[in-house]
XYZ file of N, CA and C in Angstrom:
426
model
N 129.169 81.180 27.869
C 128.711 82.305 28.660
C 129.632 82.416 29.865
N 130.402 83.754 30.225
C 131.071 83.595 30.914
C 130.036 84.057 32.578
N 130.645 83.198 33.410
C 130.719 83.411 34.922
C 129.688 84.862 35.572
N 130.325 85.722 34.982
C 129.092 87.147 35.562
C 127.805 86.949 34.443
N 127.773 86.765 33.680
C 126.781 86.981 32.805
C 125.728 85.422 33.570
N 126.653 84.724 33.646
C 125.208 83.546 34.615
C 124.956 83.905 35.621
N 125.699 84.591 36.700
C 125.127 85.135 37.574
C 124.307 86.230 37.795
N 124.581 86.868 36.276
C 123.448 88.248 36.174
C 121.993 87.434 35.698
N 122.488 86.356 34.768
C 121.118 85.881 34.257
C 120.586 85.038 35.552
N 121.337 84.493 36.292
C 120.225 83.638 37.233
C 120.097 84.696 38.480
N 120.538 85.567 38.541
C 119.554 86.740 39.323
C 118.497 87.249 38.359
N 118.232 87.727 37.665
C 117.143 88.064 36.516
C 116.141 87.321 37.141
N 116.142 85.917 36.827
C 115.247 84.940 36.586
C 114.619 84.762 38.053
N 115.641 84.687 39.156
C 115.339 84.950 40.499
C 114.030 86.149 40.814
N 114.977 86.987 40.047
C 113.820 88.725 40.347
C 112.501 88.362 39.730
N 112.746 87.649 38.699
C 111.132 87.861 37.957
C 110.261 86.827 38.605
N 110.833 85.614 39.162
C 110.216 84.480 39.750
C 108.942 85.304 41.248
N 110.170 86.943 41.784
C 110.013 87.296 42.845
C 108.538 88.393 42.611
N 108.696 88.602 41.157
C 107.640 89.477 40.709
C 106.595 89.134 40.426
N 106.958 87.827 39.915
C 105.307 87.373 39.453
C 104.862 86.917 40.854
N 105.038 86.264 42.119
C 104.283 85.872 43.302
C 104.395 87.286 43.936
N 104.661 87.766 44.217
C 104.292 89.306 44.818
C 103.286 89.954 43.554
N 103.440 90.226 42.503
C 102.363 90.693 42.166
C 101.267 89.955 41.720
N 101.093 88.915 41.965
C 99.944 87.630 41.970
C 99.108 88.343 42.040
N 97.591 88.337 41.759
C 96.633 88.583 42.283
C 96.279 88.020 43.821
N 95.201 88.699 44.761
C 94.949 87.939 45.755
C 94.496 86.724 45.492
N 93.550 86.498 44.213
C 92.830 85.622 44.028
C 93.573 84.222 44.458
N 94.722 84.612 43.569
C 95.535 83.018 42.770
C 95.996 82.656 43.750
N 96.137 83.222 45.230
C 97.649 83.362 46.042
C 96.512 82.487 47.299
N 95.189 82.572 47.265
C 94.621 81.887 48.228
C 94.450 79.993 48.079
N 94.128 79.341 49.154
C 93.354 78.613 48.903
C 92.286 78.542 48.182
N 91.847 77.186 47.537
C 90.116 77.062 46.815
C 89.740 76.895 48.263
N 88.447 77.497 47.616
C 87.144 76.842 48.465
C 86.490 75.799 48.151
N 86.258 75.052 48.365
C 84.898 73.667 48.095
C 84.381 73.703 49.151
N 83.262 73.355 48.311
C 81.736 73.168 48.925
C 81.490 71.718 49.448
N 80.649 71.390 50.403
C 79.432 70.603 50.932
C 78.739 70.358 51.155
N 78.067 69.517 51.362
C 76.252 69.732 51.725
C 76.074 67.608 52.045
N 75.035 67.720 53.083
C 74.573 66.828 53.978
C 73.174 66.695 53.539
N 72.301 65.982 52.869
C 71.260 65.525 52.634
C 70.460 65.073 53.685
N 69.104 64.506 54.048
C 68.154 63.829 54.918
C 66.930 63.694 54.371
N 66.197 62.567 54.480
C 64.917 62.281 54.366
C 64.778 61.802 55.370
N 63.154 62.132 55.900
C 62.237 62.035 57.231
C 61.766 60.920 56.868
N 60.862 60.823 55.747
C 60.563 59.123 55.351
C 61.499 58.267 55.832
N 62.893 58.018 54.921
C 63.332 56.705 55.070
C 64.831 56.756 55.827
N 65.006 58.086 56.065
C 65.994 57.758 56.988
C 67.476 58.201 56.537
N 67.524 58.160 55.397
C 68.463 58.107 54.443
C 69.367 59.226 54.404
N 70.904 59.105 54.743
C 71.595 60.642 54.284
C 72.477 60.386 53.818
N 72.943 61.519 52.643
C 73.720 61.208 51.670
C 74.554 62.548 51.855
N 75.660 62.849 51.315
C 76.958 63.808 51.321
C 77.064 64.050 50.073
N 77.421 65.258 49.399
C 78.242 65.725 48.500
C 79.721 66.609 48.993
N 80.963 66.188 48.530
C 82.050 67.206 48.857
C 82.849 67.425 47.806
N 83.458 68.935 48.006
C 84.545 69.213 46.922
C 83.606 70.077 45.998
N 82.509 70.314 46.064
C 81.986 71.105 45.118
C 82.399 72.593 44.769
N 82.466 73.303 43.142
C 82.645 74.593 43.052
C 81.928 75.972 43.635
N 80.801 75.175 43.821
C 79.852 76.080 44.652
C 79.172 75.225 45.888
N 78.063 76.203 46.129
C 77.408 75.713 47.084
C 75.867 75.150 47.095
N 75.424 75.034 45.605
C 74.488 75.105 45.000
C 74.758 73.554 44.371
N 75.919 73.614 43.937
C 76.433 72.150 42.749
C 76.215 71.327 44.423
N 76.850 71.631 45.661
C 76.933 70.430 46.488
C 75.471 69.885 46.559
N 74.905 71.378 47.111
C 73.239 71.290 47.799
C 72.481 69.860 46.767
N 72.291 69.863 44.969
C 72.187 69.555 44.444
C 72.614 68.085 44.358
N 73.591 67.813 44.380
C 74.003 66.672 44.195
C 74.194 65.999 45.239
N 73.759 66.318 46.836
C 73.501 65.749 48.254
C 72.024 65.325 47.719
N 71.168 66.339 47.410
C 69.697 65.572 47.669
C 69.409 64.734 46.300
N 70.539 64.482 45.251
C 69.768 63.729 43.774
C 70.665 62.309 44.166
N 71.682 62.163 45.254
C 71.902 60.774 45.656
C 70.989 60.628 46.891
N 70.577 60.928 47.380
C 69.401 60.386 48.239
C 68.327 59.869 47.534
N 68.021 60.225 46.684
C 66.877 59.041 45.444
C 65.508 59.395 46.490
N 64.888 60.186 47.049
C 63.920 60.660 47.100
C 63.341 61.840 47.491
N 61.990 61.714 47.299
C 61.338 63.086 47.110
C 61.672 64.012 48.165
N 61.746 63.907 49.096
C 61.398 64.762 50.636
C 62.745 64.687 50.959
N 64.176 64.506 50.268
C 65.237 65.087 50.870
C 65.385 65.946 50.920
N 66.119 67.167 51.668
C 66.338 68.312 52.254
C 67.814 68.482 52.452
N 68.590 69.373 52.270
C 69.798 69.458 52.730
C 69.759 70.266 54.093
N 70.344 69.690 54.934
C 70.365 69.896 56.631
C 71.812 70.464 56.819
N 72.876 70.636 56.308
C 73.819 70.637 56.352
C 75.085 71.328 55.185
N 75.083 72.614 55.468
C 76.198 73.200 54.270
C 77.463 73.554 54.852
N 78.077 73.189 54.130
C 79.826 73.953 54.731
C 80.669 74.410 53.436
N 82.059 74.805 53.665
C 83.190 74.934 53.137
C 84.139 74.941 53.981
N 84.961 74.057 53.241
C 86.507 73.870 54.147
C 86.133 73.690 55.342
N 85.561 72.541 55.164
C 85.279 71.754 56.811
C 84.134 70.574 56.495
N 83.818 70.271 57.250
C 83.130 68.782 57.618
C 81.499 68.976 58.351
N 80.699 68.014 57.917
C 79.153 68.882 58.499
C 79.288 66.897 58.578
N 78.395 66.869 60.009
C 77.843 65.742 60.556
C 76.843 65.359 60.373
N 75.989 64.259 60.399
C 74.425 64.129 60.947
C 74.230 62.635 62.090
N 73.711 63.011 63.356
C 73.668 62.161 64.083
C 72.153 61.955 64.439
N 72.303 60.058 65.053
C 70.886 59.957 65.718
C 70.886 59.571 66.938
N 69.315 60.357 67.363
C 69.548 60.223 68.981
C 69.253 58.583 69.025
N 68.980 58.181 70.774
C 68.350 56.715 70.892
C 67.294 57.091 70.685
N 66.633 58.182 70.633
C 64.624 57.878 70.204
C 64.383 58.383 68.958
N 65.673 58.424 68.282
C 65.371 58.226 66.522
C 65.408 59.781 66.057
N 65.389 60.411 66.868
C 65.410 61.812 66.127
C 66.968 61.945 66.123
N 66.985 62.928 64.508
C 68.138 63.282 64.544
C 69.127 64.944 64.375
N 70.319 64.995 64.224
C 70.794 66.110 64.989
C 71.963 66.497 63.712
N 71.958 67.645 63.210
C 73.123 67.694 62.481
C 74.194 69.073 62.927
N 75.223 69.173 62.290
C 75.963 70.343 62.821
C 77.363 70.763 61.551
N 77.721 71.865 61.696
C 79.683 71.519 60.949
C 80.356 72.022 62.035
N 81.852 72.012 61.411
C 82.658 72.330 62.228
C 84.495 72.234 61.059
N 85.110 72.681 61.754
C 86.289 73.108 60.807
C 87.245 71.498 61.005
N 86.670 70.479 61.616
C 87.278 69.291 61.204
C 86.317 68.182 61.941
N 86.761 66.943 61.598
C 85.736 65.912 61.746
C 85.328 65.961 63.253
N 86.299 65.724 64.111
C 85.810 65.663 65.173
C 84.766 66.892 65.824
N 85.204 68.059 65.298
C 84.263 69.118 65.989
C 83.106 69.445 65.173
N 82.628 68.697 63.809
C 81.508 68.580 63.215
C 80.575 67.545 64.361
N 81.510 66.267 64.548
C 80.808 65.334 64.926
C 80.143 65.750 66.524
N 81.276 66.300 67.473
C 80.808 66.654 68.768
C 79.814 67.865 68.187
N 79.595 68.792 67.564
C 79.173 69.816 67.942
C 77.391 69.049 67.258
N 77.305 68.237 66.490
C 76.247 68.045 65.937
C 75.549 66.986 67.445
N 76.185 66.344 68.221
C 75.694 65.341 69.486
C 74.928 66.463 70.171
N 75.809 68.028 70.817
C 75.218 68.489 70.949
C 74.537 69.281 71.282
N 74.082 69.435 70.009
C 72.886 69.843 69.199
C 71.796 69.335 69.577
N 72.160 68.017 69.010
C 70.431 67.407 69.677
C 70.452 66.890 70.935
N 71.491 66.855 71.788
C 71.486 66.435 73.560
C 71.474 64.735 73.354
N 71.272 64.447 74.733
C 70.759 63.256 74.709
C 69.701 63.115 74.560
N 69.084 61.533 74.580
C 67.961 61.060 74.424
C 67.705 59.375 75.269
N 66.534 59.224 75.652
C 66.350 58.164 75.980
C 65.284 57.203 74.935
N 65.459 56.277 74.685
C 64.990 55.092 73.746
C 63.256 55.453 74.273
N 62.909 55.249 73.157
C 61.170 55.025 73.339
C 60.897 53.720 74.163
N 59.436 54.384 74.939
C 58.784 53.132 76.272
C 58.197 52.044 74.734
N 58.156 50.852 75.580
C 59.318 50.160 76.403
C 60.489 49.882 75.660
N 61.664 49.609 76.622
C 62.965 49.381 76.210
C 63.699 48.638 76.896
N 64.005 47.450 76.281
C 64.559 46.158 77.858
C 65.858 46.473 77.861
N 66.318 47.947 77.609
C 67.708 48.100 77.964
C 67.514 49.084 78.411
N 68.469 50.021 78.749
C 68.381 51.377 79.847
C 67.616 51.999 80.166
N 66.405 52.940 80.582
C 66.209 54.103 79.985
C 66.951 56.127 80.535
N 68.012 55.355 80.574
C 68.928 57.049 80.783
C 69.470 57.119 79.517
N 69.429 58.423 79.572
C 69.382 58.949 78.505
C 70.899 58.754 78.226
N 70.893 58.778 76.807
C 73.043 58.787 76.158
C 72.821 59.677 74.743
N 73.920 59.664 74.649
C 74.298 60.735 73.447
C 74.005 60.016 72.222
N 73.773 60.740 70.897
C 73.411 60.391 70.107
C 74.943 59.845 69.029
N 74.539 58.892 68.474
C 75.675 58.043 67.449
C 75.820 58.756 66.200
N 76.731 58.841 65.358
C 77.041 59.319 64.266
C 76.568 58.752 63.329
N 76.005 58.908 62.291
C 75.007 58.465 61.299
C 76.017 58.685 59.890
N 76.611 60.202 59.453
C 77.267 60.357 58.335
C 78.336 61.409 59.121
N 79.760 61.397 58.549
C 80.326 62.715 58.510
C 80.937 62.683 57.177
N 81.012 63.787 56.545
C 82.052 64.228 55.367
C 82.677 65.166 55.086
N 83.886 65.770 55.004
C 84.673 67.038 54.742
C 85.006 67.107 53.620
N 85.043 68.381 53.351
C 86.079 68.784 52.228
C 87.472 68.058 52.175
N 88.036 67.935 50.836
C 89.493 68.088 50.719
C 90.273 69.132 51.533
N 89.809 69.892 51.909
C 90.843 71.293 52.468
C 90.093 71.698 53.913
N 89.559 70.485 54.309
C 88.996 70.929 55.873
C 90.262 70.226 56.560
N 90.039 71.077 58.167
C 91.145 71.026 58.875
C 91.620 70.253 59.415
């Protein structure tokens, strides 16, 4: 093959490379989305995460069937990002998301404020911020 004819063919191949991503659909040309979801039970305390899910239904689902009991609840949905759950010092707790770990985690503290430890308490009683209990993100959170 002589010299112009490869350069006509590897422009060709160039152009069509240029046609198929310009005429992509929007669809193909985005990021996925995945799903999350943050579980809780009031009984025992317990929270469990699902991430990466196709929907938001598959996460919800599979947050409250690893918690292994009745009265879990999902407290917590996202995509492409990270959902927290924190506890105060007097046991209540606080959840939140946010588009990456750290601003799931601050924004879920607060949420529920501080708290001071239930009477009596042979350590402080001023109130402090609540501790991080679970965080989990997506693959494609920020």
């Amino acid at each position: 093959m002589s010299v112009p004819h490869k350069a006509a063919l590897g422009l060709a191949a160039v152009s069509a490379a240029t046609c198929a991503v310009v005429g992509a659909p929007a669809g193909e040309a985005r990021a996925a989305t995945y799903y999350g979801a943050l579980a809780f039970s009031s009984s025992t305390g317990a929270v469990t995460s699902a991430v990466d899910y196709a929907s938001a239904a598959a996460a919800d689902t599979a947050a409250r069937a690893q918690c292994g009991v009745a009265d879990c609840r999902t407290v917590v949905q996202f995509w492409n990002a990270c959902g927290s759950v924190v506890r105060g010092a007097d046991g209540r707790h606080g959840w939140a998301w946010g588009a990456t770990r750290a601003e799931a985690e601050r924004r879920a503290i607060e949420v529920l404020g501080p708290s001071a430890p239930p009477f009596p308490d042979l350590g402080s009683a001023i109130p402090r911020a609540a501790s991080v209990r679970l965080t989990a993100c997506t693959s494609t959170a920020g």
